[in-house]
mmCIF file of C-alpha atoms in Angstrom:
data_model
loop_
_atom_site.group_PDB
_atom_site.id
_atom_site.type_symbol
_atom_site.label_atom_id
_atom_site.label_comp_id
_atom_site.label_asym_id
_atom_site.label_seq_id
_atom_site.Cartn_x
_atom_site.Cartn_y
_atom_site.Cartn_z
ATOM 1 C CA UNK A 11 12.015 10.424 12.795
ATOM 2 C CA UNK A 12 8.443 9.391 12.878
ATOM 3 C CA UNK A 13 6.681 7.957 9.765
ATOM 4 C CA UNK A 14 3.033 8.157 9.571
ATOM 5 C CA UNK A 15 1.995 5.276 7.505
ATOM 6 C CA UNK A 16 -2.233 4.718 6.423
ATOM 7 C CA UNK A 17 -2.066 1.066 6.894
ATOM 8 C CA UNK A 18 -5.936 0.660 5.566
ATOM 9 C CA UNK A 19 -6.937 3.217 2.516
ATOM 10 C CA UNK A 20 -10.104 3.412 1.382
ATOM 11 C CA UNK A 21 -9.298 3.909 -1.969
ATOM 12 C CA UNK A 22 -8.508 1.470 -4.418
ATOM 13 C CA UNK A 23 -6.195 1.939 -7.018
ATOM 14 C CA UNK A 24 -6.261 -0.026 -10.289
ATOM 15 C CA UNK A 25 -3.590 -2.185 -12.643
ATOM 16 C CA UNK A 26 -4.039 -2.685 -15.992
ATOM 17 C CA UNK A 27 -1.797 -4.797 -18.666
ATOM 18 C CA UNK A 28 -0.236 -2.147 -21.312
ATOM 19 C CA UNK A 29 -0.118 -4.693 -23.977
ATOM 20 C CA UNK A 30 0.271 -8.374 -24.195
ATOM 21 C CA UNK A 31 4.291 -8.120 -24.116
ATOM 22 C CA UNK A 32 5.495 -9.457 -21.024
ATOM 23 C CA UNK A 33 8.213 -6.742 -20.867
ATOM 24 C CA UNK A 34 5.749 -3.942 -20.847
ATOM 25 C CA UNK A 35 5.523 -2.578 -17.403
ATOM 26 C CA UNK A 36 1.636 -2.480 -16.679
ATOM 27 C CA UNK A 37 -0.144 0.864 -16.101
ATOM 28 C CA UNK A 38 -0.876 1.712 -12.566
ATOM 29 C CA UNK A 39 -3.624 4.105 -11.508
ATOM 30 C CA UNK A 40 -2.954 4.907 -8.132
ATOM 31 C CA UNK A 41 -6.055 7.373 -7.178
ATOM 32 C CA UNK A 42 -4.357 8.540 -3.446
ATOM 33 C CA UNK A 43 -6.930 10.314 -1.520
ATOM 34 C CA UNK A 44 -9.854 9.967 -3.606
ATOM 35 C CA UNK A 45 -11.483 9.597 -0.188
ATOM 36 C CA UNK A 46 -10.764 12.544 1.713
ATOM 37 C CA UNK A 47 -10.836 10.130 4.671
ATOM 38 C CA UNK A 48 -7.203 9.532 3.833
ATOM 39 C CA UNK A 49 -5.524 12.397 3.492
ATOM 40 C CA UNK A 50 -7.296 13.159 6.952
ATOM 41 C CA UNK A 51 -6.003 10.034 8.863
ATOM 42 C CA UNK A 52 -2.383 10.809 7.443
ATOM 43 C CA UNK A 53 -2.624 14.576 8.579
ATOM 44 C CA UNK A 54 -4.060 13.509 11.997
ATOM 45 C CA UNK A 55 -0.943 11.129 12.086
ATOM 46 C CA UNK A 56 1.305 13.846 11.551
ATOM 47 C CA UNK A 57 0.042 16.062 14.504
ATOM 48 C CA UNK A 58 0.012 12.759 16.706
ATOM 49 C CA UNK A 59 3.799 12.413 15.794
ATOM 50 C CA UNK A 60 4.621 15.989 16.411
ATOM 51 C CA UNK A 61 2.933 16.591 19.630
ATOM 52 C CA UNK A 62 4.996 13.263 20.874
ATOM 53 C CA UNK A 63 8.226 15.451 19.381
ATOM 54 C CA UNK A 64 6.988 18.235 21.884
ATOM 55 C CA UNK A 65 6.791 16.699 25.305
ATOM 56 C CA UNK A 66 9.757 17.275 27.385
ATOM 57 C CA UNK A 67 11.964 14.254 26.960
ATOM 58 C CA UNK A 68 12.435 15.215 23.369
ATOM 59 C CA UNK A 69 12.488 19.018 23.722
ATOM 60 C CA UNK A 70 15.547 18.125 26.246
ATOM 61 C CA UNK A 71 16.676 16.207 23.923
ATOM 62 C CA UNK A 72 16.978 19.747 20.954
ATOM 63 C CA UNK A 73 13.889 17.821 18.640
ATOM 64 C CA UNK A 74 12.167 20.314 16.750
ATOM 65 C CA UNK A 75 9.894 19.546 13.585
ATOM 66 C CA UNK A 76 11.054 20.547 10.261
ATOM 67 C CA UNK A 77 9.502 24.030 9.913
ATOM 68 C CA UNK A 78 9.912 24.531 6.212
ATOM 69 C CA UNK A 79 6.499 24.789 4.344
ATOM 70 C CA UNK A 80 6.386 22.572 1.151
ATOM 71 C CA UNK A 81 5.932 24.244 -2.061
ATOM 72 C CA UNK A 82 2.143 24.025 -2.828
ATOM 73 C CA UNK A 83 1.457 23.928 0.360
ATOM 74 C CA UNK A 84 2.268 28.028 1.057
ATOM 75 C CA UNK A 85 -1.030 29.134 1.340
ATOM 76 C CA UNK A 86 -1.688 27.430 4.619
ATOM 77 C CA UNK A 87 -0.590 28.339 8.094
ATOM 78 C CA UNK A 88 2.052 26.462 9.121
ATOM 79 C CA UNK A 89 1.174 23.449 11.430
ATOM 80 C CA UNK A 90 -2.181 23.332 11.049
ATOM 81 C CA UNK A 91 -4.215 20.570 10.564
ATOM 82 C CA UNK A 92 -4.918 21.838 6.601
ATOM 83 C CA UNK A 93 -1.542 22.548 6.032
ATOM 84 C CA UNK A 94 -0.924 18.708 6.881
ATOM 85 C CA UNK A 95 -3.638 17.382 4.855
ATOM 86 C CA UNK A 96 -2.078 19.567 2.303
ATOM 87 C CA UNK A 97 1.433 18.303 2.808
ATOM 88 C CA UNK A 98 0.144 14.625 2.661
ATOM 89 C CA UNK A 99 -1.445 15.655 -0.642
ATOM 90 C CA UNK A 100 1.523 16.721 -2.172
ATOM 91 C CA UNK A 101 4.250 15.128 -0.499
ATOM 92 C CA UNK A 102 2.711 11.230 -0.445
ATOM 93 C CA UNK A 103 4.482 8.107 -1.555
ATOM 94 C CA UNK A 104 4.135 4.497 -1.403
ATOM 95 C CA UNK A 105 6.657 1.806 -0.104
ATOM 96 C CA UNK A 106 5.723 -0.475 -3.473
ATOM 97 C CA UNK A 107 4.122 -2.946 -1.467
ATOM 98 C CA UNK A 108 1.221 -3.721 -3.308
ATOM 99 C CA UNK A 109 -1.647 -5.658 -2.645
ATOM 100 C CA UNK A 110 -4.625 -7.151 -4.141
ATOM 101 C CA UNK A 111 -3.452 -6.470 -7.543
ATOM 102 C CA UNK A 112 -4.333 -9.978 -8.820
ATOM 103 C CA UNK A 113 -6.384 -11.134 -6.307
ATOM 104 C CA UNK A 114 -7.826 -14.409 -5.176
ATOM 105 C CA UNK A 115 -11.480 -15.936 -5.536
ATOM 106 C CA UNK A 116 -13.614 -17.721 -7.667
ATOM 107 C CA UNK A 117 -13.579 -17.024 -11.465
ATOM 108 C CA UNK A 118 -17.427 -15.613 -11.023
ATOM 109 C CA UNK A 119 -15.944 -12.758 -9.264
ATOM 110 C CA UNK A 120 -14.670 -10.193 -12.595
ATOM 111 C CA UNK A 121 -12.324 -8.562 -9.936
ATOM 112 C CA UNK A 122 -10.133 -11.676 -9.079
ATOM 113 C CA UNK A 123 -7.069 -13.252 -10.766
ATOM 114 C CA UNK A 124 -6.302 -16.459 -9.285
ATOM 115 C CA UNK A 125 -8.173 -18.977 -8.070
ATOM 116 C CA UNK A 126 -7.845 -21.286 -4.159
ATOM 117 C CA UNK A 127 -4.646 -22.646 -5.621
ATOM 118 C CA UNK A 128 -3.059 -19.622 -7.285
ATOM 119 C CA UNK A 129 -3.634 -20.727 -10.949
ATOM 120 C CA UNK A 130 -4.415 -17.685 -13.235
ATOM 121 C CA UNK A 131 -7.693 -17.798 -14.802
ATOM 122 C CA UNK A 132 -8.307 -19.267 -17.872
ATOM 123 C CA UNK A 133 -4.717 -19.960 -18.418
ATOM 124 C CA UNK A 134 -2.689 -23.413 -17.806
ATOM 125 C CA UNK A 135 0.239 -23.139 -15.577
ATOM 126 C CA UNK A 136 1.027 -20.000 -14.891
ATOM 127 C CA UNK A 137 0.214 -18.839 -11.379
ATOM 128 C CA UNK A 138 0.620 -15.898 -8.799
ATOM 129 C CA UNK A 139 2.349 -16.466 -5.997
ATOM 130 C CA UNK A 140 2.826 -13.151 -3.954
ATOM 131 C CA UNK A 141 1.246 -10.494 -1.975
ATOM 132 C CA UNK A 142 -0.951 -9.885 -5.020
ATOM 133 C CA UNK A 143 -3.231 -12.180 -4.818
ATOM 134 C CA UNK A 144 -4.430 -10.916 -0.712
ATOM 135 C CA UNK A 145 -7.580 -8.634 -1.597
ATOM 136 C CA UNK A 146 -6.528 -6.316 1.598
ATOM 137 C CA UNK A 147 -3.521 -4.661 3.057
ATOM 138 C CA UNK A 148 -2.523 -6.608 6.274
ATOM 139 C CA UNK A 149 -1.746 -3.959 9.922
ATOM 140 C CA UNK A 150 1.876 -5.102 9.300
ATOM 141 C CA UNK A 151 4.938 -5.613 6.956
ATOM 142 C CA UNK A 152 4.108 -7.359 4.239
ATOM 143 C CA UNK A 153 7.230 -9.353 3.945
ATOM 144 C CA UNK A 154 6.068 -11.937 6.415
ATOM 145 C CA UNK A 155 2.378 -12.607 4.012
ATOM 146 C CA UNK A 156 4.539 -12.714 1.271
ATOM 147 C CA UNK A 157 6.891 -15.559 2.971
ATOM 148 C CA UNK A 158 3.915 -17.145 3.440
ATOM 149 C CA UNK A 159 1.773 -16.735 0.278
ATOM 150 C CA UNK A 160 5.558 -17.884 -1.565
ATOM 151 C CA UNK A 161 5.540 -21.333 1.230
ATOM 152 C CA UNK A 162 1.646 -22.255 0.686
ATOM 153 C CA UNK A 163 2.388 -21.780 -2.960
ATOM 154 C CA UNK A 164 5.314 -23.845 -3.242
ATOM 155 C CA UNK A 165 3.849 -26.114 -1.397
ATOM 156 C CA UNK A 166 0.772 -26.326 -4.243
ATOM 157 C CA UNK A 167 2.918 -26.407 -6.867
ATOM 158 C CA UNK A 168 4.326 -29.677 -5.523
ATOM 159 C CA UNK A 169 0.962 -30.942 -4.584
ATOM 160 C CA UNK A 170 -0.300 -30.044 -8.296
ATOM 161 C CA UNK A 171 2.852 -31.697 -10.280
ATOM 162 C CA UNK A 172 3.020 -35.586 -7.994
ATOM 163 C CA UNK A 173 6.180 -33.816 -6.464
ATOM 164 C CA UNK A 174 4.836 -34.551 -2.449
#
């Protein structure tokens, strides 16, 4: 199986606090493809991954691509480059790895959260300490930022309370 991910979007989403109860889940707005850019470099992916599925080690192998056509997407010949942008268009998800959703820099900046040491803005201890606060996706998993962000800010937590 071959997963074509878009590792750098050029659309930003947005997140938004529902209320001021804690237990409210906030309001995403995810915008996919608001730059057609997107959809384009997933679609492209797709062909890449399906032409690989065609050389002879996998035909040998019995690999053939999923022929179905998605629903919404009928109106397009199969296996074309628009039926793929379609298919990315209707058939998208995410992996819930957000980033930049409280993100780090000065207090000047209206589009940041935290500051060089994680504190929340205008609020007394209470920080972020997670793949929020990176303004950019990183080219890899984000589980090894995230063990990173969650040492550094340990780490300033101790600094910040005498504890080191």
């Amino acid at each position: 199986m071959f997963l074509p991910l878009l590792m750098h979007s050029r659309t930003k989403g947005s997140l938004k606090l529902k209320s001021t109860n804690p237990y409210n889940h906030p309001l995403f707005k995810y915008q996919y493809f608001e730059d057609d850019r997107d959809a384009k470099a997933l679609a492209y992916g797709i062909q890449v991954a399906i032409n690989i599925t065609r050389q002879k080690p996998f035909v040998d192998m019995g690999v053939e691509p999923y022929a179905v056509k998605l629903p919404g997407c009928e109106s397009f010949q199969f296996d074309t480059f628009e039926y793929w942008e379609c298919h990315v268009r209707v058939l998208t998800l995410n992996f819930y790895h957000y980033v930049g959703t409280c993100k780090m820099g000065p207090r000047t900046d209206a589009s940041t959260v935290v500051d060089a040491r994680l504190r929340v803005h205008g609020m007394q201890k209470i920080r972020v300490v997670d793949i929020g606060i990176i303004p950019e996706a990183p080219t890899s998993h984000t589980a090894a930022v995230a063990y990173m962000i969650g040492e550094k800010g340990a780490d300033m937590i101790k600094q910040d309370n005498g504890l080191v």
